[in-house]
Amino acid sequence: MVPIMHPPARYRVGDFDIAVISDGYIRLDGGAVFGLVPRVMWEPVIGADNIDAQHRVPLGLNCMVVRRGKDVLLVETGMGNKHSKAVRERSFPGDYGHLLAALVRLDLAPEDITAVANTHLHTDHCGWNTVRREDGEVVPTFPNARYFAQEGEYEVAMHPNERTRGTYFAENFEPLVRGGRMTLVRGEHQVMPGVQFLPTPGHTADHASIVLTSGGETAIYTGDLVHHATQMERPAWIAAFDVLPLVSLETKKALAERAIRERALLVCVHNAFPGVGRLVEEDGRRRFVPE
Ligand SMILES: [Zn+2]
């Protein structure tokens, strides 16, 4: 299959330059993506053409580059390139590993990234945090960046249980903490002026979205608060991946209210590229309008 290479999608929020780029996509079981919602309801929304013979649906791996002055923040790092063939085929089929090539299209090299923020530490969100050198050592992909993640998420990621261990790979974050490159933060931590974590628990207990505010405008990188645009419109549509689904429900309702009130630009990691839009309310119905 030809690798997908989307041109960067560019936006402006106050004095931030935003570019959405993609690491590619993964295919996950449609039933898991839509949780309790029966297929007869989600299939027309996703489109029968998008469902493969194994009932899997595509999920984008949209990452966000935020630039202002000399600061270059990368939010999320996709699947990366460290997984074995067995893991790729069994657990994470798809076409990915394209993030560094996508950065080139922004004239950015790994050395240019000054900060990296992860909403949580599942492997589809922090895969390119690190790379494995030829000698086997795992090193930071972005040698000049300070990495940020939530402390509670790191604790859970380092002590996975039977249900969560399939998606927490220590090589994506442990070498960064051990090497003093990753700052573990609590709650609403500021990553750079105008950019901060916003705790949005549910998908994981310490999941946090990234909020940009500048010049009276807001952008929110949602992380795994939703896995498909339609889940922004329908609060009860919650992925089976969430460890605290009823918390997700309340978190999503609160964030949706804010997104509508502030006319926030939403960047959704797993929507079809670029996964950017605004939530609008008309006649009591909410609609995600792509931009
Ligand atoms: Zn995810």
Short mmCIF file of C-alpha atoms and ligand atoms in Angstrom, two decimals:
data_model
loop_
_atom_site.label_atom_id
_atom_site.label_comp_id
_atom_site.label_asym_id
_atom_site.label_seq_id
_atom_site.Cartn_x
_atom_site.Cartn_y
_atom_site.Cartn_z
CA MET A 1 0.00 0.00 0.00
CA VAL A 2 1.24 3.50 -0.79
CA PRO A 3 2.02 5.35 2.44
CA ILE A 4 -0.29 8.27 3.07
CA MET A 5 1.40 11.65 3.08
CA HIS A 6 -1.04 14.42 3.73
CA PRO A 7 0.21 17.96 3.20
CA PRO A 8 0.23 19.77 6.57
CA ALA A 9 -3.08 21.43 7.51
CA ARG A 10 -2.41 24.92 8.82
CA TYR A 11 -4.38 27.10 11.21
CA ARG A 12 -3.87 30.29 13.17
CA VAL A 13 -5.05 30.73 16.76
CA GLY A 14 -4.15 34.17 18.13
CA ASP A 15 -0.40 34.41 17.62
CA PHE A 16 0.13 30.64 17.43
CA ASP A 17 0.87 28.94 14.14
CA ILE A 18 -0.66 25.48 14.17
CA ALA A 19 0.06 22.70 11.72
CA VAL A 20 -1.61 19.31 11.91
CA ILE A 21 0.46 16.48 10.47
CA SER A 22 -0.06 12.75 10.54
CA ASP A 23 1.93 9.68 11.46
CA GLY A 24 -0.52 7.64 9.33
CA TYR A 25 -3.41 5.55 10.59
CA ILE A 26 -4.18 2.39 12.54
CA ARG A 27 -7.12 0.03 12.14
CA LEU A 28 -8.94 -1.01 15.29
CA ASP A 29 -12.02 -3.12 15.89
CA GLY A 30 -15.11 -1.03 15.14
CA GLY A 31 -17.00 -2.53 18.04
CA ALA A 32 -14.25 -1.43 20.42
CA VAL A 33 -14.15 2.09 18.96
CA PHE A 34 -17.90 2.52 19.48
CA GLY A 35 -18.27 0.64 22.77
CA LEU A 36 -21.86 -0.11 23.71
CA VAL A 37 -23.27 1.41 20.53
CA PRO A 38 -24.55 -1.36 18.25
CA ARG A 39 -23.07 -1.69 14.79
CA VAL A 40 -26.42 -1.01 13.18
CA MET A 41 -26.08 2.54 14.56
CA TRP A 42 -22.39 3.25 13.94
CA GLU A 43 -21.99 1.62 10.55
CA PRO A 44 -23.96 4.27 8.63
CA VAL A 45 -21.95 6.99 10.40
CA ILE A 46 -18.55 5.48 9.61
CA GLY A 47 -19.58 4.25 6.15
CA ALA A 48 -19.54 0.57 5.15
CA ASP A 49 -16.61 1.27 2.79
CA ASN A 50 -14.42 2.14 5.77
CA ILE A 51 -14.92 -1.22 7.51
CA ASP A 52 -12.55 -4.02 6.52
CA ALA A 53 -13.15 -7.78 6.47
CA GLN A 54 -12.03 -8.03 10.11
CA HIS A 55 -14.57 -5.36 11.12
CA ARG A 56 -11.82 -2.83 11.74
CA VAL A 57 -12.16 0.90 11.12
CA PRO A 58 -9.38 3.40 10.38
CA LEU A 59 -8.21 5.82 13.07
CA GLY A 60 -6.04 8.78 12.13
CA LEU A 61 -2.85 9.60 14.01
CA ASN A 62 -3.06 13.38 13.87
CA CYS A 63 -0.29 15.22 15.69
CA MET A 64 -0.12 18.98 16.21
CA VAL A 65 2.84 21.31 15.77
CA VAL A 66 2.49 24.64 17.59
CA ARG A 67 4.91 27.42 16.71
CA ARG A 68 5.52 30.85 18.16
CA GLY A 69 8.88 32.53 17.88
CA LYS A 70 11.59 29.99 18.64
CA ASP A 71 9.22 27.63 20.44
CA VAL A 72 8.20 24.54 18.49
CA LEU A 73 5.88 22.28 20.43
CA LEU A 74 4.89 18.85 19.14
CA VAL A 75 1.69 17.50 20.67
CA GLU A 76 1.61 13.68 20.44
CA THR A 77 4.01 11.57 18.42
CA GLY A 78 1.88 8.84 16.78
CA MET A 79 2.81 5.17 16.62
CA GLY A 80 6.50 5.55 15.81
CA ASN A 81 8.65 2.84 14.26
CA LYS A 82 9.77 0.58 17.11
CA HIS A 83 7.06 -2.09 17.09
CA SER A 84 7.87 -5.60 15.95
CA LYS A 85 6.15 -7.05 12.90
CA ALA A 86 4.16 -9.34 15.20
CA VAL A 87 2.81 -6.43 17.28
CA ARG A 88 2.04 -4.43 14.15
CA GLU A 89 0.12 -7.26 12.55
CA ARG A 90 -1.70 -8.54 15.61
CA SER A 91 -2.52 -5.44 17.60
CA PHE A 92 -1.93 -2.34 15.49
CA PRO A 93 -2.40 -2.98 11.77
CA GLY A 94 -2.28 0.12 9.59
CA ASP A 95 0.10 2.37 7.78
CA TYR A 96 2.18 4.57 10.06
CA GLY A 97 5.64 5.72 10.97
CA HIS A 98 5.47 8.81 8.75
CA LEU A 99 5.73 11.59 11.35
CA LEU A 100 9.36 12.57 10.70
CA ALA A 101 8.69 12.74 6.95
CA ALA A 102 5.66 14.92 7.70
CA LEU A 103 7.83 17.27 9.80
CA VAL A 104 10.17 17.70 6.82
CA ARG A 105 7.23 19.16 4.92
CA LEU A 106 7.16 21.88 7.57
CA ASP A 107 10.92 22.38 7.11
CA LEU A 108 11.44 20.94 10.57
CA ALA A 109 14.09 18.45 11.63
CA PRO A 110 13.86 16.51 14.92
CA GLU A 111 16.49 18.92 16.36
CA ASP A 112 14.10 21.86 15.86
CA ILE A 113 11.45 20.56 18.26
CA THR A 114 11.77 22.36 21.60
CA ALA A 115 8.97 20.61 23.50
CA VAL A 116 6.85 17.45 23.22
CA ALA A 117 3.60 16.90 25.13
CA ASN A 118 1.68 13.62 25.42
CA THR A 119 -2.00 13.57 26.43
CA HIS A 120 -1.40 10.07 27.80
CA LEU A 121 1.10 7.29 27.24
CA HIS A 122 -0.75 4.73 25.11
CA THR A 123 1.53 3.63 22.32
CA ASP A 124 -0.45 5.36 19.54
CA HIS A 125 0.28 8.72 21.23
CA CYS A 126 3.95 8.55 22.15
CA GLY A 127 5.53 6.10 19.72
CA TRP A 128 7.91 8.62 18.17
CA ASN A 129 8.97 9.94 21.59
CA THR A 130 11.94 7.63 21.18
CA VAL A 131 13.80 5.70 18.49
CA ARG A 132 15.91 2.58 18.71
CA ARG A 133 19.46 3.09 17.48
CA GLU A 134 21.28 0.42 15.51
CA ASP A 135 23.14 -0.62 18.67
CA GLY A 136 19.77 -1.30 20.30
CA GLU A 137 19.74 1.67 22.67
CA VAL A 138 16.49 3.62 22.84
CA VAL A 139 17.10 7.39 22.67
CA PRO A 140 14.99 10.56 22.40
CA THR A 141 13.84 11.20 18.82
CA PHE A 142 13.89 14.93 19.50
CA PRO A 143 17.30 15.57 21.05
CA ASN A 144 16.68 19.20 22.05
CA ALA A 145 13.13 18.83 23.33
CA ARG A 146 11.79 18.82 26.85
CA TYR A 147 9.08 16.17 27.06
CA PHE A 148 5.95 16.56 29.22
CA ALA A 149 3.45 13.99 30.50
CA GLN A 150 1.18 13.62 33.52
CA GLU A 151 2.78 12.02 36.57
CA GLY A 152 -0.26 9.87 37.37
CA GLU A 153 -0.34 8.57 33.82
CA TYR A 154 3.34 7.66 34.04
CA GLU A 155 2.76 5.70 37.26
CA VAL A 156 -0.05 3.71 35.64
CA ALA A 157 1.98 3.20 32.47
CA MET A 158 4.91 1.84 34.46
CA HIS A 159 2.63 -0.59 36.35
CA PRO A 160 0.20 -1.84 33.72
CA ASN A 161 -2.34 -4.53 34.52
CA GLU A 162 -3.77 -7.36 32.45
CA ARG A 163 -6.11 -5.00 30.61
CA THR A 164 -3.74 -2.09 29.96
CA ARG A 165 -0.41 -3.71 29.28
CA GLY A 166 -1.09 -4.20 25.56
CA THR A 167 -0.76 -0.46 24.96
CA TYR A 168 1.88 0.72 27.47
CA PHE A 169 5.40 0.21 26.11
CA ALA A 170 7.98 1.51 28.59
CA GLU A 171 10.47 2.18 25.78
CA ASN A 172 8.28 5.14 24.73
CA PHE A 173 8.73 7.02 28.01
CA GLU A 174 10.87 5.30 30.66
CA PRO A 175 14.23 6.15 29.00
CA LEU A 176 13.12 9.81 28.86
CA VAL A 177 12.30 9.96 32.57
CA ARG A 178 15.47 8.03 33.48
CA GLY A 179 17.54 10.42 31.37
CA GLY A 180 15.92 13.51 32.91
CA ARG A 181 14.35 14.52 29.61
CA MET A 182 10.69 14.11 30.54
CA THR A 183 9.01 16.38 33.08
CA LEU A 184 6.16 14.67 34.93
CA VAL A 185 3.50 17.24 35.77
CA ARG A 186 0.29 17.32 37.78
CA GLY A 187 -2.93 18.70 36.32
CA GLU A 188 -3.05 22.11 34.67
CA HIS A 189 0.62 22.54 33.97
CA GLN A 190 1.82 25.22 31.54
CA VAL A 191 3.97 23.73 28.78
CA MET A 192 4.79 27.15 27.30
CA PRO A 193 3.08 30.54 27.68
CA GLY A 194 -0.51 30.15 26.45
CA VAL A 195 -0.34 26.34 26.26
CA GLN A 196 -1.37 24.11 29.11
CA PHE A 197 -2.56 20.67 30.04
CA LEU A 198 -6.25 20.41 30.88
CA PRO A 199 -7.13 17.27 32.86
CA THR A 200 -9.79 15.37 30.87
CA PRO A 201 -10.09 12.06 32.73
CA GLY A 202 -11.99 9.02 31.51
CA HIS A 203 -10.00 7.39 28.73
CA THR A 204 -7.39 7.03 31.46
CA ALA A 205 -7.60 8.47 34.96
CA ASP A 206 -4.90 11.08 34.27
CA HIS A 207 -5.60 11.76 30.61
CA ALA A 208 -5.09 15.46 29.81
CA SER A 209 -5.95 17.48 26.71
CA ILE A 210 -3.82 20.40 25.53
CA VAL A 211 -5.38 23.87 25.47
CA LEU A 212 -4.01 26.88 23.57
CA THR A 213 -5.29 30.35 24.31
CA SER A 214 -4.16 33.52 22.54
CA GLY A 215 -5.79 36.77 21.50
CA GLY A 216 -9.19 35.66 22.80
CA GLU A 217 -9.09 32.45 20.73
CA THR A 218 -8.95 28.86 21.95
CA ALA A 219 -7.76 25.61 20.43
CA ILE A 220 -8.08 22.24 22.15
CA TYR A 221 -6.19 19.12 21.22
CA THR A 222 -8.66 16.62 22.61
CA GLY A 223 -6.50 13.49 22.82
CA ASP A 224 -8.56 10.33 23.32
CA LEU A 225 -11.57 12.12 24.73
CA VAL A 226 -13.07 11.01 21.42
CA HIS A 227 -12.00 8.43 18.82
CA HIS A 228 -14.26 9.69 16.06
CA ALA A 229 -15.78 13.09 15.27
CA THR A 230 -19.28 11.84 15.86
CA GLN A 231 -18.42 11.04 19.49
CA MET A 232 -18.06 14.79 20.02
CA GLU A 233 -21.68 15.22 18.90
CA ARG A 234 -23.04 12.27 20.89
CA PRO A 235 -21.76 12.21 24.48
CA ALA A 236 -22.97 8.65 25.15
CA TRP A 237 -20.89 7.22 22.29
CA ILE A 238 -17.83 6.14 24.24
CA ALA A 239 -15.07 3.80 23.14
CA ALA A 240 -14.63 0.49 24.95
CA PHE A 241 -10.97 1.47 25.41
CA ASP A 242 -11.87 3.98 28.13
CA VAL A 243 -11.02 2.72 31.61
CA LEU A 244 -13.56 5.06 33.26
CA PRO A 245 -16.41 5.41 30.75
CA LEU A 246 -18.83 7.25 33.04
CA VAL A 247 -16.10 9.75 33.87
CA SER A 248 -15.50 10.15 30.12
CA LEU A 249 -19.17 10.99 29.71
CA GLU A 250 -19.04 13.87 32.21
CA THR A 251 -15.66 15.10 30.95
CA LYS A 252 -16.89 15.16 27.38
CA LYS A 253 -20.08 17.02 28.25
CA ALA A 254 -18.11 19.69 30.11
CA LEU A 255 -15.55 20.06 27.33
CA ALA A 256 -18.27 20.23 24.67
CA GLU A 257 -19.94 23.09 26.57
CA ARG A 258 -16.67 24.97 26.68
CA ALA A 259 -15.88 24.25 23.02
CA ILE A 260 -19.23 25.69 21.95
CA ARG A 261 -19.00 28.68 24.29
CA GLU A 262 -15.49 29.64 23.19
CA ARG A 263 -15.93 28.58 19.56
CA ALA A 264 -12.80 26.55 20.13
CA LEU A 265 -10.85 24.97 17.31
CA LEU A 266 -10.84 21.25 18.13
CA VAL A 267 -8.03 18.99 16.99
CA CYS A 268 -9.00 15.33 17.30
CA VAL A 269 -6.19 12.81 17.04
CA HIS A 270 -8.11 9.84 15.67
CA ASN A 271 -10.52 11.58 13.29
CA ALA A 272 -9.83 11.33 9.58
CA PHE A 273 -7.00 13.75 8.72
CA PRO A 274 -6.72 16.52 9.77
CA GLY A 275 -9.41 15.96 12.42
CA VAL A 276 -9.91 19.70 12.94
CA GLY A 277 -13.22 21.46 13.38
CA ARG A 278 -15.60 23.26 15.68
CA LEU A 279 -18.58 22.01 17.62
CA VAL A 280 -21.72 24.01 16.89
CA GLU A 281 -25.18 23.78 18.36
CA GLU A 282 -28.20 24.39 16.13
CA ASP A 283 -31.81 23.67 17.12
CA GLY A 284 -30.60 21.74 20.15
CA ARG A 285 -28.41 19.44 18.01
CA ARG A 286 -24.66 19.40 18.15
CA ARG A 287 -22.63 19.09 15.01
CA PHE A 288 -18.89 18.81 14.46
CA VAL A 289 -18.09 21.09 11.53
CA PRO A 290 -14.72 20.24 9.94
CA GLU A 291 -12.30 23.04 9.01
ZN ZN B 1 -5.43 6.70 20.99
#
